[in-house]
Amino acid sequence: MSPAVYLFTLWVKFSSMSSVLGLLFLAIGVPIILSSVAVDGKTADLLVNLVNGPTLAMAISYTFMQDNIANTRQMNDGEYLSLLFARPLTRSQYIVSKWLAGSTGVFIIMMLNILTFNTAQTLQGRNTVVDLNFWSMSDLILNALSYSALMVVIRSFPMRLGIAVFIILVYASLIGPALSFSMSSYEGAIPAVYMIFQALVFISNFLHHFVFPGIDLFEVLNTTRFSVLPLVTYVSNILMYLLLGTVLLSRREFSYGEE
Amino acid sequence: MSEKTTCIKIENLVKTYGRGRTRALDGISLEIGNGEVFGLIGPNGAGKTTLMGCLLSLLRPTSGDIHIFGYTPDNLRVKELSAFLPERPNFDAWMTARQFMSYHHMLAKLPHKTSKQDVEEALRQVELDPSAWDRRIKKFSRGMLQRLGLAQMLLGDPKLCFLDEPGSGMDPIGANLLRKLLLNWKKKNVTVVLNSHHLDEVERVCDRVAFIKGGRIHQIEELSNISKEEITIIVKCSPELEMPDDVLCSDIAATLEGHYFGITEHCLRFRLKHEKDKASLVKALVEKQVAVEEVFQERRGLEDLFIALHNEDLRR
């Protein structure tokens, strides 16, 4: 890991007013809006799932890795990264630094997000939905690490492919559960429409289980029959993403000149 | 190469693009000694930047070997010992010069406690106005960016420097500063690989130059040899009379084992191996009814060599 790249990645996000405002919107604006529309317990649960779920975390992580792993044309990344990789920095160190920086960013913003959501709920006389304790903090950190690992891979793709994959994942994490939640309302609808909805939910669930390596630490450690499988799945998924990111970056050549 | 120990050794380096359709480097073999200032010259698209990219491990060679200080170019030890100035200074525009330098100080894994001192010393050495140190890079002129690029090279006292077109966009003061830095590196026994179109700059600082075209090294010259022996003769002809044709002039040059470069503004340009051939050249021209008006002699420069090699290649 390179401390320089780690600090730079966090720092670059706070270098411009627009970037800071965007992060503040995600950290404070979004939970305030969500809290104001969470009129009953069921909606609040859905919104909490949304806030705690991968969508927001992915969006935050995605923005933290915006200026680098370099598939952005406006940065003339080949020229930009050529100077960086002329320094004593391996591609794997670069990927790991980006991953940790993205995870840190996600953790901070998500924590602010939950605090704001809870505060807003309390002010409106409702029960807080997520308690910030050791277990929820651990989950936040572990989720931040896994979503950022996924974003490292997406950011290593060519730009258009990366955006397409990102949109599909957002669909899987956001639209799918929302559709699933409201499926009961469509049971009386035209069978074809209902089938389409079912198919969409299936695809969403499939993607969700396949790509989001989440873990519930409390359940893993407090269950009567300890199972190592969730931990192995979680760790291997992260390692696979980081390895894939490193391989994709290592395969890239940096041509910086006219030739 | 002289008796100096080898710093860079390149063996039969090939780099192709488009599944082998384009051969950017076509079997380059070269040795550069420690402390040597080595120039890469050649027309656009010759493969100079590709060669530099391979040396910096930014491009993967298709075949062949590169060793720098005995290591492969992607070895971190090589990167710790080397510095690089890219052709286009595309730096983090939102940073100030000082922040950018601190970032590179950290990237270079230099001790944090000397960061402020090292950064300021480097900025001072490239004579960047202190009032610009805390200014955002996006407000910098091209010349200032080049100075900043040079400053980041100075961090950590590199033993090997790669410079790609360092003079472009620099004002005469900047060009003079660049020359000073290059000569200083030379004095400190730092190996320098310089890719430049500014042949006068190359000529002033380089020990040897490689002329690259079509991905191959056509010639490697010691700069000291270029200036000592061969001479350039410029023959001014009367504008009122008909000018001699190129074939005739090339033939005359060939008989004297020299080169004919062509005609510009009634002046014929020749390169001769020996000064004693000068009289024979003029005599041959007069005998062929060429209206010789005046004859000048120039020291043979790198520019002549460049043009001669380029023309030779075209004739082939």
XYZ file of C-alpha atoms in Angstrom:
575
model
C 0.000 0.000 0.000
C 1.240 3.476 -0.814
C 0.438 6.121 1.832
C 0.896 8.818 -0.833
C -1.766 7.362 -3.138
C -4.079 6.634 -0.184
C -3.909 10.190 1.154
C -4.055 11.688 -2.325
C -7.261 9.766 -3.145
C -8.993 11.056 -0.026
C -7.573 14.528 -0.433
C -8.615 14.930 -4.063
C -12.258 14.555 -3.019
C -11.991 17.538 -0.722
C -10.066 19.687 -3.152
C -13.034 21.326 -4.822
C -16.219 22.841 -3.503
C -18.424 20.894 -5.917
C -16.926 17.612 -4.783
C -17.391 18.500 -1.088
C -20.995 19.557 -1.744
C -21.661 16.258 -3.536
C -20.307 14.276 -0.589
C -22.286 16.386 1.888
C -25.418 15.731 -0.128
C -24.797 11.974 0.061
C -23.879 12.112 3.754
C -26.524 14.519 5.013
C -28.942 15.516 2.239
C -29.972 12.005 1.202
C -30.838 10.752 4.726
C -32.800 13.926 5.499
C -34.842 13.479 2.319
C -35.357 9.779 3.010
C -36.305 10.408 6.610
C -38.914 12.958 5.607
C -40.656 10.415 3.339
C -40.392 7.485 5.790
C -43.937 7.868 7.126
C -44.356 4.356 8.551
C -42.174 1.581 9.920
C -42.265 -0.456 6.714
C -41.107 2.426 4.530
C -38.466 3.295 7.094
C -37.173 -0.280 6.964
C -37.001 -0.131 3.188
C -35.167 3.171 3.313
C -32.793 1.931 5.959
C -32.025 -1.054 3.768
C -31.383 1.371 0.975
C -29.135 3.547 3.103
C -27.309 0.575 4.591
C -27.319 -1.363 1.352
C -24.774 -1.283 -1.431
C -26.282 1.433 -3.652
C -25.148 4.472 -1.745
C -21.906 2.836 -0.695
C -21.134 1.983 -4.316
C -21.955 5.514 -5.443
C -19.637 6.979 -2.804
C -16.872 4.510 -3.552
C -17.287 5.131 -7.272
C -16.790 8.868 -6.814
C -13.751 8.324 -4.594
C -12.061 6.410 -7.382
C -13.123 8.804 -10.083
C -9.788 10.432 -10.807
C -7.681 7.411 -11.109
C -7.522 3.789 -11.902
C -7.789 5.854 -14.941
C -10.236 5.300 -17.592
C -11.156 8.954 -17.766
C -10.274 10.602 -21.016
C -10.368 14.168 -19.749
C -7.457 13.478 -17.424
C -5.305 12.224 -20.320
C -4.735 9.359 -17.978
C -1.960 7.709 -19.964
C 0.216 10.760 -19.539
C -0.891 11.349 -15.991
C -0.303 7.802 -14.799
C 2.964 7.462 -16.677
C 4.557 9.937 -14.275
C 3.017 8.129 -11.319
C 4.232 4.694 -12.379
C 7.698 6.047 -13.083
C 7.865 6.347 -9.279
C 8.611 3.349 -7.036
C 5.013 2.199 -7.007
C 3.699 -1.193 -8.120
C 0.315 -1.567 -9.755
C -0.892 -3.778 -6.900
C 0.157 -1.160 -4.341
C -1.783 1.396 -6.342
C -4.905 -0.788 -6.421
C -4.743 -1.603 -2.712
C -4.235 2.064 -1.824
C -7.218 3.080 -3.924
C -9.307 0.343 -2.351
C -8.449 1.371 1.207
C -8.992 5.052 0.425
C -12.380 4.287 -1.160
C -13.313 2.157 1.861
C -12.343 4.944 4.263
C -14.423 7.430 2.272
C -17.412 5.096 2.209
C -17.142 4.399 5.941
C -17.020 8.095 6.886
C -19.855 9.133 4.603
C -22.039 6.154 5.533
C -21.545 6.790 9.221
C -22.541 10.428 8.785
C -25.436 9.184 6.722
C -26.764 6.901 9.465
C -26.198 9.497 12.175
C -28.147 12.058 10.148
C -30.928 9.574 9.407
C -31.240 8.645 13.086
C -31.185 12.287 14.175
C -33.842 13.193 11.632
C -36.015 10.263 12.749
C -35.627 11.233 16.419
C -36.515 14.857 15.676
C -39.676 13.630 13.970
C -40.560 11.533 17.041
C -39.847 8.178 15.402
C -37.675 5.319 16.584
C -34.106 5.159 15.315
C -33.709 2.217 12.996
C -29.965 1.519 13.154
C -28.102 1.648 16.441
C -24.494 2.631 16.094
C -22.805 -0.029 18.176
C -19.776 -2.285 17.744
C -21.613 -4.703 15.457
C -23.176 -2.089 13.193
C -19.851 -0.259 12.965
C -18.088 -3.510 12.076
C -20.693 -4.181 9.395
C -20.177 -0.691 8.035
C -16.419 -1.209 7.788
C -16.714 -4.687 6.274
C -19.305 -3.529 3.743
C -17.207 -0.492 2.854
C -14.236 -2.774 2.179
C -16.232 -5.107 -0.022
C -18.104 -2.466 -2.053
C -14.899 -0.540 -2.633
C -13.168 -3.685 -3.837
C -15.937 -4.101 -6.375
C -15.620 -0.471 -7.460
C -11.880 -0.901 -7.945
C -12.626 -3.508 -10.592
C -15.316 -1.411 -12.253
C -12.991 1.572 -12.351
C -10.349 -0.589 -13.997
C -12.635 -1.386 -16.912
C -12.666 0.755 -20.044
C -14.891 3.752 -19.295
C -18.066 2.775 -21.184
C -18.002 -0.805 -19.990
C -17.399 0.414 -16.437
C -20.416 2.737 -16.571
C -22.613 -0.025 -18.039
C -21.595 -2.479 -15.305
C -22.090 0.177 -12.651
C -25.632 0.876 -13.887
C -26.473 -2.841 -13.861
C -25.179 -3.147 -10.310
C -27.140 -0.102 -9.198
C -30.195 -1.733 -10.715
C -29.455 -4.953 -8.876
C -28.939 -3.236 -5.565
C -31.655 -0.609 -5.748
C -34.423 -1.355 -8.224
C -34.533 -5.085 -7.490
C -35.250 -4.877 -3.738
C -37.673 -1.995 -4.331
C -39.583 -4.075 -6.898
C -39.490 -7.091 -4.610
C -40.883 -4.936 -1.794
C -43.818 -3.770 -3.893
C -44.475 -7.088 -5.681
C -47.589 -7.734 -3.600
C -49.208 -4.644 -5.142
C -48.809 -6.110 -8.622
C -50.222 -9.556 -7.918
C -53.539 -8.612 -9.512
C -51.894 -6.978 -12.541
C -51.700 -8.441 -16.051
C -49.825 -11.792 -15.792
C -47.226 -10.728 -18.372
C -46.341 -7.610 -16.378
C -46.147 -9.641 -13.190
C -43.830 -12.160 -14.911
C -41.549 -9.395 -16.121
C -41.367 -8.055 -12.589
C -40.579 -11.525 -11.264
C -37.828 -11.943 -13.856
C -36.354 -8.568 -12.934
C -36.371 -9.476 -9.266
C -34.729 -12.817 -10.052
C -31.972 -11.133 -12.079
C -31.513 -8.585 -9.345
C -31.272 -11.258 -6.640
C -28.864 -13.277 -8.742
C -26.575 -10.275 -9.295
C -26.937 -9.269 -5.688
C -25.774 -12.634 -4.367
C -23.096 -12.995 -6.982
C -21.344 -9.651 -6.771
C -21.962 -8.118 -3.343
C -19.842 -9.929 -0.817
C -21.633 -8.797 2.348
C -21.200 -10.303 5.780
C -23.078 -10.069 9.077
C -20.354 -10.296 11.691
C -22.761 -10.608 14.608
C -24.445 -13.607 13.035
C -21.149 -15.224 12.087
C -19.640 -14.905 15.577
C -22.695 -15.429 17.736
C -24.271 -18.371 16.034
C -24.313 -21.688 17.932
C -22.702 -23.493 15.002
C -19.836 -21.373 13.765
C -19.461 -21.569 10.040
C -16.347 -20.395 8.279
C -18.069 -20.295 4.893
C -19.404 -16.697 5.055
C -15.955 -15.445 6.065
C -14.258 -17.384 3.287
C -16.794 -16.124 0.751
C -16.343 -12.567 1.924
C -12.535 -12.605 1.953
C -12.194 -14.527 -1.310
C -14.564 -12.140 -3.077
C -12.520 -9.142 -1.993
C -9.260 -10.829 -2.943
C -10.686 -11.763 -6.323
C -11.769 -8.176 -7.011
C -8.404 -6.773 -5.980
C -6.566 -9.349 -8.035
C -8.746 -8.638 -11.045
C -8.186 -4.895 -10.616
C -4.419 -5.428 -10.435
C -4.421 -7.690 -13.484
C -6.447 -5.191 -15.519
C -4.184 -2.323 -14.513
C -1.023 -4.367 -15.101
C -2.157 -5.219 -18.606
C -2.483 -1.545 -19.444
C 0.302 0.220 -21.249
C 0.848 3.904 -20.751
C 1.666 5.686 -23.904
C 2.232 9.294 -23.095
C 3.581 10.768 -26.294
C 2.521 11.498 -29.843
C 3.682 8.084 -30.987
C 30.670 3.577 -25.552
C 33.680 4.461 -23.453
C 35.158 2.454 -20.565
C 32.301 3.543 -18.276
C 30.312 0.763 -16.616
C 26.973 -0.004 -18.199
C 23.879 1.657 -16.784
C 21.334 0.662 -19.445
C 21.638 -2.408 -21.632
C 19.075 -2.999 -24.358
C 19.216 -6.169 -26.424
C 17.247 -6.712 -29.592
C 14.220 -4.815 -28.343
C 11.063 -5.203 -30.395
C 7.759 -3.516 -29.726
C 4.817 -4.102 -32.007
C 1.278 -2.785 -31.996
C -1.887 -4.045 -33.634
C -1.004 -7.747 -33.427
C 2.366 -7.199 -34.993
C 1.198 -5.019 -37.884
C 3.122 -1.970 -36.702
C 6.692 -2.406 -35.536
C 7.359 0.636 -33.387
C 10.747 -0.758 -32.308
C 12.477 -3.179 -34.598
C 15.425 -4.825 -32.877
C 17.055 -2.031 -30.892
C 20.331 -2.913 -29.189
C 22.156 -0.314 -27.206
C 24.340 0.251 -24.178
C 24.466 3.458 -22.195
C 27.227 3.966 -19.674
C 26.953 5.270 -16.148
C 27.206 9.037 -16.129
C 26.677 9.293 -19.849
C 24.336 11.855 -21.373
C 22.705 10.042 -24.242
C 20.501 11.692 -26.862
C 17.755 10.101 -28.906
C 17.090 11.893 -32.147
C 14.987 11.076 -35.161
C 11.926 12.213 -37.075
C 8.410 12.096 -35.611
C 7.097 8.558 -35.237
C 10.605 7.100 -35.275
C 10.087 5.149 -32.044
C 11.949 7.392 -29.596
C 9.025 7.798 -27.213
C 8.198 4.099 -27.469
C 11.786 3.300 -26.519
C 11.531 5.684 -23.592
C 8.216 4.042 -22.594
C 9.880 0.610 -22.580
C 12.793 1.908 -20.511
C 10.328 3.267 -17.975
C 8.336 -0.010 -18.013
C 5.259 1.897 -19.099
C 5.163 -0.219 -22.265
C 5.771 -3.948 -22.432
C 8.325 -4.979 -25.053
C 7.139 -7.645 -27.478
C 10.565 -9.255 -27.291
C 14.100 -8.412 -26.259
C 15.666 -7.469 -22.948
C 16.292 -4.294 -21.016
C 18.480 -4.086 -17.965
C 18.970 -0.929 -15.951
C 21.546 -1.038 -13.151
C 21.348 -4.801 -13.701
C 17.610 -4.967 -12.995
C 14.572 -5.149 -15.257
C 12.986 -1.714 -15.768
C 9.923 -2.488 -13.626
C 12.075 -3.209 -10.577
C 11.304 -0.745 -7.785
C 15.025 -0.246 -7.141
C 15.367 1.170 -10.660
C 12.443 3.511 -10.041
C 13.924 4.659 -6.759
C 17.104 5.620 -8.574
C 15.514 7.257 -11.603
C 13.455 10.318 -12.463
C 11.314 11.128 -15.457
C 10.018 14.214 -17.214
C 7.140 13.410 -19.597
C 6.697 15.142 -22.909
C 3.471 16.857 -21.906
C 3.378 18.077 -18.320
C -0.096 16.834 -17.430
C -0.023 17.360 -13.682
C -2.746 17.541 -11.019
C -4.079 20.967 -11.933
C -5.964 21.498 -8.671
C -2.825 21.201 -6.571
C -0.412 23.983 -5.778
C 3.182 23.530 -6.901
C 4.248 22.890 -3.321
C 1.521 20.277 -2.773
C 2.391 18.553 -6.039
C 6.033 18.394 -5.034
C 5.167 17.072 -1.574
C 3.020 14.391 -3.174
C 5.892 13.304 -5.406
C 8.284 13.473 -2.469
C 6.014 10.963 -0.735
C 5.621 8.836 -3.867
C 9.395 8.702 -4.166
C 9.452 7.263 -0.623
C 11.729 9.986 0.662
C 11.865 10.719 4.410
C 8.932 12.831 5.549
C 11.027 14.995 7.875
C 13.025 16.440 4.976
C 9.997 16.965 2.740
C 9.568 20.739 3.171
C 13.275 21.384 2.801
C 13.694 19.088 -0.247
C 10.650 20.534 -1.987
C 11.735 24.124 -1.520
C 15.293 23.342 -2.561
C 14.084 21.710 -5.788
C 11.729 24.588 -6.576
C 14.570 27.018 -5.964
C 16.898 25.062 -8.242
C 14.484 25.339 -11.177
C 14.151 29.055 -10.410
C 10.388 28.933 -10.084
C 9.280 32.243 -8.606
C 8.456 31.673 -4.895
C 5.219 33.589 -5.388
C 4.073 30.688 -7.611
C 4.864 27.943 -5.112
C 1.453 28.167 -3.474
C -0.421 28.893 -6.688
C -2.608 26.225 -8.282
C -0.945 24.427 -11.155
C -3.876 25.139 -13.469
C -2.765 28.790 -13.498
C 0.743 27.893 -14.659
C 2.105 28.707 -18.092
C 3.660 25.941 -20.195
C 7.146 27.131 -19.265
C 6.299 27.084 -15.554
C 4.888 23.578 -15.915
C 8.135 22.449 -17.506
C 10.073 23.925 -14.595
C 7.800 22.149 -12.135
C 8.323 18.933 -14.078
C 12.062 19.405 -13.791
C 11.717 20.186 -10.084
C 9.965 16.884 -9.359
C 12.872 15.147 -11.083
C 15.317 16.660 -8.630
C 13.670 15.050 -5.611
C 15.828 12.350 -4.107
C 18.960 12.975 -6.175
C 18.289 10.522 -9.022
C 21.084 8.506 -10.592
C 19.276 8.158 -13.916
C 17.120 10.768 -15.618
C 14.750 10.331 -18.540
C 13.713 13.538 -20.261
C 11.260 13.609 -23.111
C 11.250 16.861 -25.057
C 12.212 18.922 -22.017
C 12.758 22.130 -23.972
C 9.341 22.418 -25.563
C 7.464 25.493 -24.403
C 10.438 26.914 -22.554
C 11.568 30.484 -22.970
C 15.313 31.159 -23.551
C 15.863 31.580 -19.804
C 14.171 28.264 -19.179
C 16.232 26.616 -21.907
C 19.375 27.975 -20.278
C 18.247 26.616 -16.929
C 17.622 23.201 -18.472
C 21.121 23.207 -19.917
C 22.523 24.109 -16.501
C 20.634 21.221 -14.873
C 21.787 18.786 -17.540
C 25.398 19.866 -17.177
C 25.080 19.642 -13.417
C 23.808 16.074 -13.705
C 26.678 15.333 -16.022
C 29.087 16.683 -13.432
C 27.484 14.511 -10.749
C 27.863 11.425 -12.962
C 24.096 11.055 -13.396
C 23.085 9.082 -16.477
C 20.699 11.032 -18.692
C 18.563 9.808 -21.582
C 17.376 12.808 -23.527
C 14.780 12.694 -26.260
C 14.681 16.047 -27.981
C 14.006 17.741 -31.273
C 16.164 20.659 -30.168
C 19.349 19.447 -31.795
C 21.418 22.366 -30.582
C 20.429 21.467 -27.032
C 21.352 17.819 -27.622
C 24.621 18.837 -29.216
C 25.632 20.983 -26.280
C 25.075 18.436 -23.537
C 25.111 14.907 -24.969
C 28.101 12.583 -25.085
C 26.522 10.361 -27.719
C 23.388 10.379 -29.830
C 21.417 7.621 -31.499
C 19.609 8.433 -34.703
C 16.396 6.399 -34.696
C 14.087 5.933 -37.630
C 11.439 3.341 -38.341
C 12.061 1.737 -34.977
C 15.743 1.069 -35.694
C 18.963 2.704 -34.663
C 20.552 3.932 -37.888
C 23.645 5.381 -36.339
C 25.202 6.117 -32.984
C 27.579 9.049 -32.970
C 29.944 10.414 -30.394
C 29.327 14.127 -30.372
C 33.032 14.880 -29.981
C 33.712 13.124 -33.331
C 30.990 14.999 -35.152
C 32.434 18.402 -34.531
C 36.099 17.617 -34.992
C 36.576 15.975 -38.377
C 33.802 16.500 -40.862
C 32.956 19.878 -42.272
C 29.983 21.417 -43.988
C 30.587 23.457 -47.111
C 28.046 25.927 -48.391
C 28.531 27.010 -51.995
C 26.652 30.143 -53.005
C 25.826 30.262 -56.726
C 25.020 33.214 -58.916
C 21.248 33.722 -58.944
C 21.356 34.983 -62.562
C 22.594 31.657 -63.947
C 20.953 28.269 -64.010
C 21.378 26.195 -60.846
C 23.036 22.763 -61.085
C 20.796 19.734 -60.717
C 20.785 17.503 -57.628
C 22.151 14.448 -59.435
C 25.261 16.310 -60.573
C 25.918 17.668 -57.078
C 25.307 14.271 -55.446
C 27.760 12.670 -57.900
C 30.445 15.248 -57.150
C 29.928 14.751 -53.390
C 30.071 10.988 -53.818
C 33.435 11.127 -55.597
C 34.805 12.900 -52.511
C 33.100 10.420 -50.148
C 30.882 13.245 -48.976
C 27.170 14.074 -48.933
C 25.069 16.590 -50.788
C 22.116 17.904 -48.756
C 20.323 19.989 -51.410
C 19.840 23.573 -52.383
C 18.284 26.437 -50.462
C 18.226 30.049 -51.681
C 20.982 29.544 -54.286
C 23.201 27.799 -51.750
C 24.410 24.223 -52.233
C 25.098 22.359 -49.025
C 27.750 19.606 -48.823
C 29.345 17.578 -46.088
C 32.942 16.473 -46.537
C 34.979 14.038 -44.535
C 38.161 16.066 -44.652
C 38.879 19.750 -44.904
C 41.442 19.099 -47.685
C 38.584 17.993 -49.994
C 37.154 21.508 -49.955
C 39.330 22.723 -52.864
C 38.572 19.588 -54.884
C 34.867 20.176 -54.423
C 35.034 23.750 -55.671
C 37.254 22.728 -58.588
C 34.808 19.963 -59.597
C 31.858 22.339 -59.420
C 33.585 24.976 -61.557
C 34.604 22.332 -64.099
C 30.927 21.362 -64.378
C 30.057 24.993 -65.231
C 28.493 25.755 -61.849
C 28.481 29.534 -61.278
C 30.223 29.533 -57.896
C 30.039 32.942 -56.260
C 31.139 32.326 -52.681
C 32.174 29.365 -50.491
C 31.571 29.115 -46.712
C 32.731 26.516 -44.296
C 30.716 25.394 -41.259
C 31.575 23.066 -38.496
C 29.637 19.883 -39.087
C 26.773 19.892 -36.629
C 24.227 17.452 -35.407
C 21.627 19.070 -37.614
C 23.679 18.190 -40.689
C 24.033 14.646 -39.499
C 20.320 14.455 -38.887
C 19.491 15.784 -42.353
C 22.113 13.597 -44.023
C 20.888 10.430 -42.360
C 17.300 11.329 -43.084
C 18.078 12.020 -46.764
C 20.145 8.848 -47.042
C 17.197 6.929 -45.776
C 14.862 8.604 -48.249
C 17.206 7.772 -51.150
C 17.158 4.114 -50.066
